[in-house]
Coordinates of C-alpha atoms in Angstrom, one line a residue:
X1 CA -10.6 -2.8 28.5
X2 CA -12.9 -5.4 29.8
X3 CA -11.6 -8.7 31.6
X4 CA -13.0 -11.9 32.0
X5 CA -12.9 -14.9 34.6
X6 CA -15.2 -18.2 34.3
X7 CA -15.5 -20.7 36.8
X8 CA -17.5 -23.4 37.6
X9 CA -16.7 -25.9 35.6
X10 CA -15.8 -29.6 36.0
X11 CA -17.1 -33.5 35.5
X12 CA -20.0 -34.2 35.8
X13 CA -22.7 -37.1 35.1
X14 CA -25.1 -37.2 32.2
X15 CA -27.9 -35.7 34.0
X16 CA -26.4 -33.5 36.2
X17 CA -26.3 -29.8 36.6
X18 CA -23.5 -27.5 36.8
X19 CA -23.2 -23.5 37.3
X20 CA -20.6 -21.6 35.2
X21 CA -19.7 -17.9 36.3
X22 CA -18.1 -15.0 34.3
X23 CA -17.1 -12.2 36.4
X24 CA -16.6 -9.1 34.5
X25 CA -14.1 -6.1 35.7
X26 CA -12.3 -3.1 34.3
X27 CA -14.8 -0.8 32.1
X28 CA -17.9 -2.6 32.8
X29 CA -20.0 0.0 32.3
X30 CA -19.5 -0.3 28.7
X31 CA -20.4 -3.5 28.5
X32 CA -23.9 -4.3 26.3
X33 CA -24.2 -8.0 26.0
X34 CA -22.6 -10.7 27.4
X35 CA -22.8 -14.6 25.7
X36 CA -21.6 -18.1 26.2
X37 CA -20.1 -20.0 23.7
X38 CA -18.7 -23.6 23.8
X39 CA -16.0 -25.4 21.6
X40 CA -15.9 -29.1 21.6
X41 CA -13.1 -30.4 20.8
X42 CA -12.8 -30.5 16.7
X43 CA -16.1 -28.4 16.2
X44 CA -16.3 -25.0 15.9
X45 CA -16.8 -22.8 18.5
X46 CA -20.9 -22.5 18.8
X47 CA -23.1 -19.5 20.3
X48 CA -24.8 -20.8 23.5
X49 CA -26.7 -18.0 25.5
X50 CA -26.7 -14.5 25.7
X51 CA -28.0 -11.3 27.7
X52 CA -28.5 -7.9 27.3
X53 CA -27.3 -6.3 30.5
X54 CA -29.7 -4.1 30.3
X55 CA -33.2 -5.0 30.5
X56 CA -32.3 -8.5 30.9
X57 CA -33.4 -10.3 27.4
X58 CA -31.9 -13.5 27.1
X59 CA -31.1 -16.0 23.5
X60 CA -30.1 -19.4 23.1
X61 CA -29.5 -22.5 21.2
X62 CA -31.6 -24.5 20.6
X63 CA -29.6 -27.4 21.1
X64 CA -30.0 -25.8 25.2
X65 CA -33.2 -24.5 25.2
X66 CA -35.3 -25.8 28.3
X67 CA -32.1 -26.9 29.8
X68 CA -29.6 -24.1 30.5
X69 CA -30.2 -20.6 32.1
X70 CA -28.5 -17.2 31.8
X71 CA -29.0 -14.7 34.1
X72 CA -26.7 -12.0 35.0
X73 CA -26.4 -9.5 38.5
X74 CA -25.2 -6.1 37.4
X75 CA -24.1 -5.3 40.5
X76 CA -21.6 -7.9 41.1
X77 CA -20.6 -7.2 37.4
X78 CA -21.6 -11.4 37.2
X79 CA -23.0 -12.9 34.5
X80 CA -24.4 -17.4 35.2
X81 CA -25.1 -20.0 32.9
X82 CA -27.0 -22.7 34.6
X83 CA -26.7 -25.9 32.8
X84 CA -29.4 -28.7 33.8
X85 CA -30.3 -32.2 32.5
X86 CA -26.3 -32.5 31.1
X87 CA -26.0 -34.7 28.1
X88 CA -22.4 -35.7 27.0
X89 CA -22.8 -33.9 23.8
X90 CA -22.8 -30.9 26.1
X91 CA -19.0 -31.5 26.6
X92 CA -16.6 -28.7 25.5
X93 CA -14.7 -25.8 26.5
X94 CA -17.7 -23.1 28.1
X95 CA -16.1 -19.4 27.0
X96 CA -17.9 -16.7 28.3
X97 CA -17.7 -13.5 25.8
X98 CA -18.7 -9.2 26.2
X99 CA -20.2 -7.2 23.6
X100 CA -19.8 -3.5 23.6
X101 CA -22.3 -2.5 20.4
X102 CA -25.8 -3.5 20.2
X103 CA -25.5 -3.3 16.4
X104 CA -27.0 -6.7 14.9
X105 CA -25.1 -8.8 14.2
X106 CA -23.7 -8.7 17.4
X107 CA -20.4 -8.5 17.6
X108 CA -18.3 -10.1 21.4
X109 CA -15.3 -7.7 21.7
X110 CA -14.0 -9.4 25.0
X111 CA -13.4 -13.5 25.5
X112 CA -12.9 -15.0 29.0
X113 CA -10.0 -17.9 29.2
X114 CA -12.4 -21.0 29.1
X115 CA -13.3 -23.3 31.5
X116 CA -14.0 -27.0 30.6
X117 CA -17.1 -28.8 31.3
X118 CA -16.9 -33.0 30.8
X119 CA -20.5 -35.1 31.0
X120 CA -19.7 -38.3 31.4
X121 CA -22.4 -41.1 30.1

């Protein structure tokens, strides 16, 4: 089993920046990919970034591309999403998700609690 804790979240202004954190515990060391993923409310919920925690390869949206930044530090077992330049359509419900296969597609075996992030205009 793999748990799941994000923090960082909270209001902030249309432009701003914010830092989301996922720490990651129990078996870790199984642990290929970790993602973000955001749900606004009456959309689906949408891929955001990801990471191989190996090697360090990171994806995103495009809709984030050039604004937001994963990174991860395998020691602490601590995957980041920095989110810059914040536009209110960035608003939603950040979930931060672990993937145990690197089998494509991939496939997020493990989903953190949420934690909401509000851009105000």
């Amino acid at each position: 089993q793999v748990q799941l804790v994000e923090s960082g979240g909270g209001l902030v202004q249309a432009g701003g920046s914010l830092r989301l954190s996922c720490a990651a515990s129990g078996r870790t060391f199984s642990i290929y990919a970790m993602g973000w993923f955001r749900q606004a409310p009456g959309k689906e919920r949408e891929f955001v970034a990801r990471i191989i925690k190996s090697g360090g390869r990171t994806n995103y949206a495009d809709s984030v591309k050039g604004r937001f930044t994963i990174s991860r530090d395998n020691a602490e077992n601590t995957v980041y999403l920095q989110m810059n330049s914040l536009k209110p359509e960035d608003t939603a419900v950040y979930y931060c998700a672990a993937g145990l296969s690197s089998n494509w597609p991939y496939v997020y075996d493990y989903w953190g609690q949420g934690t909401q992030v509000t851009v105000s205009s």
